[in-house]
Amino acid sequence: MTRIIAGRAGGARLDVPSAGTRPTSDRVRESLFGSLDSADAIDGARVLDLYAGSGALGLESLSRGAQSVELVEQNRAAAAVIRRNAATVARAGDLPAARVHESAVRPYLLRATGAFDLVFTDPPYDLGDEAMNEDLKALAPLLSAQAVVVIERAKRSAAPDLAAAGLELFREKNYGDTTLWWASPLPAQDAAAVDDEAARAAAQPETESQSR
């Protein structure tokens, strides 16, 4: 059992799936949302919560003034828990219900339309680094220009390849065994430069083979 920390639905109890998810700890969640509130990143934001688990991150955002929240969870039992939690928060705060999508993350991203202002992605620790980076690439076209993307992973995990997704890191913080990376879209000219560099790198082996 966990609770909404603050906002219009503050104190509302949330169920946690019995298996298959890894909820963000209350300590990490409280620190994270304190920082997001200070950065004025929540009020009026269009929020996307990937690998949503119990939905606590997206629903906390809704309680604190987000305009809309999309919660994406593939596990059927967990998605059912999220629907109950979304209804609880909507009743407790007299809020519009968050939308729950029972889907794998990548297919959802490939069919979704943006733009999102605040994104949480808290994938299972056993998700490979390459899959994580491909998720970020699929997410990038759906972000608003000033979007904030918060990535949660085990501290032992490799840092996400943000540049390949057109993102830049602006904060990193460890909480015990957990690391949060905060990123935003690169300015258009910087993203174009990254794309050009990647294209040159991809072409380099072919150029070398032709010169031999």
C-alpha positions as protocol buffer text, in pm:
chain_id: "A"
residue {
  index: 1
  type: MET
  ca { x: 0 y: 0 z: 0 }
}
residue {
  index: 2
  type: THR
  ca { x: 125 y: 350 z: -82 }
}
residue {
  index: 3
  type: ARG
  ca { x: -32 y: 695 z: -83 }
}
residue {
  index: 4
  type: ILE
  ca { x: -56 y: 1008 z: -293 }
}
residue {
  index: 5
  type: ILE
  ca { x: 181 y: 1247 z: -115 }
}
residue {
  index: 6
  type: ALA
  ca { x: 32 y: 1588 z: -191 }
}
residue {
  index: 7
  type: GLY
  ca { x: -214 y: 1785 z: -402 }
}
residue {
  index: 8
  type: ARG
  ca { x: -589 y: 1758 z: -439 }
}
residue {
  index: 9
  type: ALA
  ca { x: -588 y: 1382 z: -383 }
}
residue {
  index: 10
  type: GLY
  ca { x: -320 y: 1391 z: -113 }
}
residue {
  index: 11
  type: GLY
  ca { x: -350 y: 1096 z: 126 }
}
residue {
  index: 12
  type: ALA
  ca { x: -544 y: 876 z: -116 }
}
residue {
  index: 13
  type: ARG
  ca { x: -438 y: 514 z: -81 }
}
residue {
  index: 14
  type: LEU
  ca { x: -303 y: 329 z: -382 }
}
residue {
  index: 15
  type: ASP
  ca { x: -288 y: -46 z: -428 }
}
residue {
  index: 16
  type: VAL
  ca { x: 39 y: -201 z: -544 }
}
residue {
  index: 17
  type: PRO
  ca { x: 45 y: -502 z: -780 }
}
residue {
  index: 18
  type: SER
  ca { x: 135 y: -820 z: -595 }
}
residue {
  index: 19
  type: ALA
  ca { x: 407 y: -916 z: -844 }
}
residue {
  index: 20
  type: GLY
  ca { x: 579 y: -812 z: -1165 }
}
residue {
  index: 21
  type: THR
  ca { x: 638 y: -445 z: -1079 }
}
residue {
  index: 22
  type: ARG
  ca { x: 890 y: -244 z: -876 }
}
residue {
  index: 23
  type: PRO
  ca { x: 723 y: 59 z: -717 }
}
residue {
  index: 24
  type: THR
  ca { x: 929 y: 374 z: -670 }
}
residue {
  index: 25
  type: SER
  ca { x: 999 y: 411 z: -298 }
}
residue {
  index: 26
  type: ASP
  ca { x: 816 y: 681 z: -104 }
}
residue {
  index: 27
  type: ARG
  ca { x: 1147 y: 854 z: -25 }
}
residue {
  index: 28
  type: VAL
  ca { x: 1249 y: 872 z: -390 }
}
residue {
  index: 29
  type: ARG
  ca { x: 900 y: 981 z: -495 }
}
residue {
  index: 30
  type: GLU
  ca { x: 887 y: 1259 z: -236 }
}
residue {
  index: 31
  type: SER
  ca { x: 1228 y: 1394 z: -337 }
}
residue {
  index: 32
  type: LEU
  ca { x: 1147 y: 1367 z: -707 }
}
residue {
  index: 33
  type: PHE
  ca { x: 819 y: 1554 z: -682 }
}
residue {
  index: 34
  type: GLY
  ca { x: 965 y: 1820 z: -457 }
}
residue {
  index: 35
  type: SER
  ca { x: 1219 y: 1892 z: -731 }
}
residue {
  index: 36
  type: LEU
  ca { x: 957 y: 1882 z: -1007 }
}
residue {
  index: 37
  type: ASP
  ca { x: 734 y: 2123 z: -815 }
}
residue {
  index: 38
  type: SER
  ca { x: 1029 y: 2359 z: -763 }
}
residue {
  index: 39
  type: ALA
  ca { x: 1097 y: 2349 z: -1137 }
}
residue {
  index: 40
  type: ASP
  ca { x: 727 y: 2419 z: -1212 }
}
residue {
  index: 41
  type: ALA
  ca { x: 726 y: 2107 z: -1428 }
}
residue {
  index: 42
  type: ILE
  ca { x: 391 y: 1960 z: -1319 }
}
residue {
  index: 43
  type: ASP
  ca { x: 114 y: 2221 z: -1320 }
}
residue {
  index: 44
  type: GLY
  ca { x: -70 y: 2201 z: -1653 }
}
residue {
  index: 45
  type: ALA
  ca { x: 166 y: 1934 z: -1788 }
}
residue {
  index: 46
  type: ARG
  ca { x: 69 y: 1655 z: -2023 }
}
residue {
  index: 47
  type: VAL
  ca { x: 220 y: 1354 z: -1846 }
}
residue {
  index: 48
  type: LEU
  ca { x: 323 y: 1011 z: -1974 }
}
residue {
  index: 49
  type: ASP
  ca { x: 406 y: 733 z: -1726 }
}
residue {
  index: 50
  type: LEU
  ca { x: 575 y: 435 z: -1896 }
}
residue {
  index: 51
  type: TYR
  ca { x: 606 y: 96 z: -1725 }
}
residue {
  index: 52
  type: ALA
  ca { x: 356 y: 247 z: -1486 }
}
residue {
  index: 53
  type: GLY
  ca { x: 339 y: -33 z: -1226 }
}
residue {
  index: 54
  type: SER
  ca { x: 90 y: 100 z: -969 }
}
residue {
  index: 55
  type: GLY
  ca { x: 56 y: 431 z: -1156 }
}
residue {
  index: 56
  type: ALA
  ca { x: 188 y: 621 z: -853 }
}
residue {
  index: 57
  type: LEU
  ca { x: 411 y: 861 z: -1047 }
}
residue {
  index: 58
  type: GLY
  ca { x: 152 y: 961 z: -1304 }
}
residue {
  index: 59
  type: LEU
  ca { x: -126 y: 982 z: -1045 }
}
residue {
  index: 60
  type: GLU
  ca { x: 86 y: 1193 z: -812 }
}
residue {
  index: 61
  type: SER
  ca { x: 130 y: 1431 z: -1106 }
}
residue {
  index: 62
  type: LEU
  ca { x: -245 y: 1443 z: -1161 }
}
residue {
  index: 63
  type: SER
  ca { x: -305 y: 1523 z: -794 }
}
residue {
  index: 64
  type: ARG
  ca { x: -52 y: 1809 z: -818 }
}
residue {
  index: 65
  type: GLY
  ca { x: -212 y: 1978 z: -1117 }
}
residue {
  index: 66
  type: ALA
  ca { x: -114 y: 1796 z: -1435 }
}
residue {
  index: 67
  type: GLN
  ca { x: -350 y: 1861 z: -1725 }
}
residue {
  index: 68
  type: SER
  ca { x: -364 y: 1497 z: -1839 }
}
residue {
  index: 69
  type: VAL
  ca { x: -196 y: 1167 z: -1757 }
}
residue {
  index: 70
  type: GLU
  ca { x: -140 y: 860 z: -1975 }
}
residue {
  index: 71
  type: LEU
  ca { x: -37 y: 541 z: -1791 }
}
residue {
  index: 72
  type: VAL
  ca { x: 120 y: 258 z: -1993 }
}
residue {
  index: 73
  type: GLU
  ca { x: 154 y: -91 z: -1845 }
}
residue {
  index: 74
  type: GLN
  ca { x: 178 y: -424 z: -2027 }
}
residue {
  index: 75
  type: ASN
  ca { x: 107 y: -656 z: -1733 }
}
residue {
  index: 76
  type: ARG
  ca { x: -267 y: -727 z: -1726 }
}
residue {
  index: 77
  type: ALA
  ca { x: -297 y: -762 z: -1349 }
}
residue {
  index: 78
  type: ALA
  ca { x: -97 y: -445 z: -1292 }
}
residue {
  index: 79
  type: ALA
  ca { x: -307 y: -255 z: -1546 }
}
residue {
  index: 80
  type: ALA
  ca { x: -620 y: -358 z: -1354 }
}
residue {
  index: 81
  type: VAL
  ca { x: -465 y: -222 z: -1033 }
}
residue {
  index: 82
  type: ILE
  ca { x: -380 y: 104 z: -1210 }
}
residue {
  index: 83
  type: ARG
  ca { x: -739 y: 145 z: -1325 }
}
residue {
  index: 84
  type: ARG
  ca { x: -859 y: 109 z: -966 }
}
residue {
  index: 85
  type: ASN
  ca { x: -598 y: 356 z: -846 }
}
residue {
  index: 86
  type: ALA
  ca { x: -689 y: 604 z: -1118 }
}
residue {
  index: 87
  type: ALA
  ca { x: -1054 y: 587 z: -1013 }
}
residue {
  index: 88
  type: THR
  ca { x: -955 y: 635 z: -647 }
}
residue {
  index: 89
  type: VAL
  ca { x: -749 y: 945 z: -722 }
}
residue {
  index: 90
  type: ALA
  ca { x: -1018 y: 1092 z: -947 }
}
residue {
  index: 91
  type: ARG
  ca { x: -1277 y: 1055 z: -670 }
}
residue {
  index: 92
  type: ALA
  ca { x: -1049 y: 1178 z: -392 }
}
residue {
  index: 93
  type: GLY
  ca { x: -946 y: 1494 z: -573 }
}
residue {
  index: 94
  type: ASP
  ca { x: -1249 y: 1554 z: -794 }
}
residue {
  index: 95
  type: LEU
  ca { x: -1015 y: 1515 z: -1090 }
}
residue {
  index: 96
  type: PRO
  ca { x: -1046 y: 1382 z: -1444 }
}
residue {
  index: 97
  type: ALA
  ca { x: -947 y: 1016 z: -1459 }
}
residue {
  index: 98
  type: ALA
  ca { x: -605 y: 929 z: -1595 }
}
residue {
  index: 99
  type: ARG
  ca { x: -610 y: 709 z: -1906 }
}
residue {
  index: 100
  type: VAL
  ca { x: -470 y: 358 z: -1874 }
}
residue {
  index: 101
  type: HIS
  ca { x: -318 y: 180 z: -2175 }
}
residue {
  index: 102
  type: GLU
  ca { x: -264 y: -196 z: -2142 }
}
residue {
  index: 103
  type: SER
  ca { x: 22 y: -219 z: -2388 }
}
residue {
  index: 104
  type: ALA
  ca { x: 391 y: -283 z: -2425 }
}
residue {
  index: 105
  type: VAL
  ca { x: 581 y: 45 z: -2423 }
}
residue {
  index: 106
  type: ARG
  ca { x: 736 y: 44 z: -2771 }
}
residue {
  index: 107
  type: PRO
  ca { x: 414 y: -29 z: -2965 }
}
residue {
  index: 108
  type: TYR
  ca { x: 236 y: 237 z: -2761 }
}
residue {
  index: 109
  type: LEU
  ca { x: 503 y: 496 z: -2840 }
}
residue {
  index: 110
  type: LEU
  ca { x: 497 y: 414 z: -3210 }
}
residue {
  index: 111
  type: ARG
  ca { x: 123 y: 482 z: -3236 }
}
residue {
  index: 112
  type: ALA
  ca { x: 88 y: 764 z: -2979 }
}
residue {
  index: 113
  type: THR
  ca { x: 61 y: 1132 z: -3055 }
}
residue {
  index: 114
  type: GLY
  ca { x: 229 y: 1402 z: -2846 }
}
residue {
  index: 115
  type: ALA
  ca { x: 336 y: 1633 z: -2725 }
}
residue {
  index: 116
  type: PHE
  ca { x: 418 y: 1532 z: -2368 }
}
residue {
  index: 117
  type: ASP
  ca { x: 568 y: 1775 z: -2120 }
}
residue {
  index: 118
  type: LEU
  ca { x: 666 y: 1534 z: -1842 }
}
residue {
  index: 119
  type: VAL
  ca { x: 759 y: 1168 z: -1887 }
}
residue {
  index: 120
  type: PHE
  ca { x: 845 y: 902 z: -1631 }
}
residue {
  index: 121
  type: THR
  ca { x: 1009 y: 584 z: -1750 }
}
residue {
  index: 122
  type: ASP
  ca { x: 1083 y: 325 z: -1483 }
}
residue {
  index: 123
  type: PRO
  ca { x: 1150 y: 2 z: -1674 }
}
residue {
  index: 124
  type: PRO
  ca { x: 1212 y: -334 z: -1510 }
}
residue {
  index: 125
  type: TYR
  ca { x: 1574 y: -375 z: -1407 }
}
residue {
  index: 126
  type: ASP
  ca { x: 1603 y: -675 z: -1638 }
}
residue {
  index: 127
  type: LEU
  ca { x: 1522 y: -464 z: -1945 }
}
residue {
  index: 128
  type: GLY
  ca { x: 1839 y: -453 z: -2153 }
}
residue {
  index: 129
  type: ASP
  ca { x: 2028 y: -130 z: -2218 }
}
residue {
  index: 130
  type: GLU
  ca { x: 1964 y: -149 z: -2593 }
}
residue {
  index: 131
  type: ALA
  ca { x: 1588 y: -189 z: -2540 }
}
residue {
  index: 132
  type: MET
  ca { x: 1589 y: 106 z: -2299 }
}
residue {
  index: 133
  type: ASN
  ca { x: 1768 y: 324 z: -2554 }
}
residue {
  index: 134
  type: GLU
  ca { x: 1529 y: 220 z: -2832 }
}
residue {
  index: 135
  type: ASP
  ca { x: 1238 y: 324 z: -2608 }
}
residue {
  index: 136
  type: LEU
  ca { x: 1395 y: 668 z: -2568 }
}
residue {
  index: 137
  type: LYS
  ca { x: 1439 y: 702 z: -2944 }
}
residue {
  index: 138
  type: ALA
  ca { x: 1071 y: 615 z: -2997 }
}
residue {
  index: 139
  type: LEU
  ca { x: 973 y: 862 z: -2725 }
}
residue {
  index: 140
  type: ALA
  ca { x: 1172 y: 1157 z: -2861 }
}
residue {
  index: 141
  type: PRO
  ca { x: 928 y: 1266 z: -3137 }
}
residue {
  index: 142
  type: LEU
  ca { x: 646 y: 1282 z: -2881 }
}
residue {
  index: 143
  type: LEU
  ca { x: 812 y: 1540 z: -2653 }
}
residue {
  index: 144
  type: SER
  ca { x: 740 y: 1909 z: -2628 }
}
residue {
  index: 145
  type: ALA
  ca { x: 1037 y: 2143 z: -2670 }
}
residue {
  index: 146
  type: GLN
  ca { x: 1078 y: 2198 z: -2295 }
}
residue {
  index: 147
  type: ALA
  ca { x: 982 y: 1847 z: -2182 }
}
residue {
  index: 148
  type: VAL
  ca { x: 1134 y: 1680 z: -1878 }
}
residue {
  index: 149
  type: VAL
  ca { x: 1208 y: 1307 z: -1899 }
}
residue {
  index: 150
  type: VAL
  ca { x: 1285 y: 1123 z: -1574 }
}
residue {
  index: 151
  type: ILE
  ca { x: 1448 y: 781 z: -1612 }
}
residue {
  index: 152
  type: GLU
  ca { x: 1472 y: 549 z: -1312 }
}
residue {
  index: 153
  type: ARG
  ca { x: 1704 y: 249 z: -1312 }
}
residue {
  index: 154
  type: ALA
  ca { x: 1931 y: 49 z: -1085 }
}
residue {
  index: 155
  type: LYS
  ca { x: 2252 y: 233 z: -997 }
}
residue {
  index: 156
  type: ARG
  ca { x: 2448 y: -59 z: -1143 }
}
residue {
  index: 157
  type: SER
  ca { x: 2282 y: -9 z: -1484 }
}
residue {
  index: 158
  type: ALA
  ca { x: 2461 y: 171 z: -1765 }
}
residue {
  index: 159
  type: ALA
  ca { x: 2362 y: 532 z: -1820 }
}
residue {
  index: 160
  type: PRO
  ca { x: 2101 y: 571 z: -2096 }
}
residue {
  index: 161
  type: ASP
  ca { x: 2226 y: 683 z: -2437 }
}
residue {
  index: 162
  type: LEU
  ca { x: 2049 y: 1017 z: -2427 }
}
residue {
  index: 163
  type: ALA
  ca { x: 2231 y: 1180 z: -2716 }
}
residue {
  index: 164
  type: ALA
  ca { x: 2116 y: 909 z: -2959 }
}
residue {
  index: 165
  type: ALA
  ca { x: 1757 y: 1000 z: -2868 }
}
residue {
  index: 166
  type: GLY
  ca { x: 1818 y: 1374 z: -2907 }
}
residue {
  index: 167
  type: LEU
  ca { x: 1816 y: 1431 z: -2530 }
}
residue {
  index: 168
  type: GLU
  ca { x: 2060 y: 1597 z: -2294 }
}
residue {
  index: 169
  type: LEU
  ca { x: 2120 y: 1520 z: -1927 }
}
residue {
  index: 170
  type: PHE
  ca { x: 2071 y: 1803 z: -1679 }
}
residue {
  index: 171
  type: ARG
  ca { x: 2052 y: 1617 z: -1347 }
}
residue {
  index: 172
  type: GLU
  ca { x: 2154 y: 1282 z: -1205 }
}
residue {
  index: 173
  type: LYS
  ca { x: 2094 y: 1164 z: -849 }
}
residue {
  index: 174
  type: ASN
  ca { x: 2143 y: 838 z: -661 }
}
residue {
  index: 175
  type: TYR
  ca { x: 1909 y: 709 z: -393 }
}
residue {
  index: 176
  type: GLY
  ca { x: 2065 y: 395 z: -248 }
}
residue {
  index: 177
  type: ASP
  ca { x: 2052 y: 138 z: -528 }
}
residue {
  index: 178
  type: THR
  ca { x: 1840 y: 362 z: -753 }
}
residue {
  index: 179
  type: THR
  ca { x: 1954 y: 631 z: -996 }
}
residue {
  index: 180
  type: LEU
  ca { x: 1736 y: 900 z: -1152 }
}
residue {
  index: 181
  type: TRP
  ca { x: 1847 y: 1068 z: -1473 }
}
residue {
  index: 182
  type: TRP
  ca { x: 1670 y: 1390 z: -1578 }
}
residue {
  index: 183
  type: ALA
  ca { x: 1685 y: 1488 z: -1943 }
}
residue {
  index: 184
  type: SER
  ca { x: 1534 y: 1735 z: -2188 }
}
residue {
  index: 185
  type: PRO
  ca { x: 1528 y: 1755 z: -2569 }
}
residue {
  index: 186
  type: LEU
  ca { x: 1836 y: 1900 z: -2728 }
}
residue {
  index: 187
  type: PRO
  ca { x: 1785 y: 2232 z: -2908 }
}
residue {
  index: 188
  type: ALA
  ca { x: 1704 y: 2171 z: -3273 }
}
residue {
  index: 189
  type: GLN
  ca { x: 2047 y: 2271 z: -3402 }
}
residue {
  index: 190
  type: ASP
  ca { x: 2225 y: 2047 z: -3151 }
}
residue {
  index: 191
  type: ALA
  ca { x: 2000 y: 1753 z: -3236 }
}
residue {
  index: 192
  type: ALA
  ca { x: 2079 y: 1805 z: -3605 }
}
residue {
  index: 193
  type: ALA
  ca { x: 2451 y: 1803 z: -3525 }
}
residue {
  index: 194
  type: VAL
  ca { x: 2413 y: 1473 z: -3338 }
}
residue {
  index: 195
  type: ASP
  ca { x: 2226 y: 1324 z: -3635 }
}
residue {
  index: 196
  type: ASP
  ca { x: 2500 y: 1441 z: -3874 }
}
residue {
  index: 197
  type: GLU
  ca { x: 2772 y: 1291 z: -3656 }
}
residue {
  index: 198
  type: ALA
  ca { x: 2585 y: 961 z: -3635 }
}
residue {
  index: 199
  type: ALA
  ca { x: 2544 y: 955 z: -4011 }
}
residue {
  index: 200
  type: ARG
  ca { x: 2915 y: 1018 z: -4062 }
}
residue {
  index: 201
  type: ALA
  ca { x: 3002 y: 743 z: -3815 }
}
residue {
  index: 202
  type: ALA
  ca { x: 2772 y: 499 z: -3994 }
}
residue {
  index: 203
  type: ALA
  ca { x: 2925 y: 582 z: -4330 }
}
residue {
  index: 204
  type: GLN
  ca { x: 3286 y: 558 z: -4210 }
}
residue {
  index: 205
  type: PRO
  ca { x: 3334 y: 177 z: -4233 }
}
residue {
  index: 206
  type: GLU
  ca { x: 3203 y: 173 z: -4588 }
}
residue {
  index: 207
  type: THR
  ca { x: 3436 y: 459 z: -4685 }
}
residue {
  index: 208
  type: GLU
  ca { x: 3735 y: 278 z: -4535 }
}
residue {
  index: 209
  type: SER
  ca { x: 3654 y: -47 z: -4716 }
}
residue {
  index: 210
  type: GLN
  ca { x: 3630 y: 137 z: -5047 }
}
residue {
  index: 211
  type: SER
  ca { x: 3973 y: 297 z: -4996 }
}
residue {
  index: 212
  type: ARG
  ca { x: 4154 y: -35 z: -4947 }
}
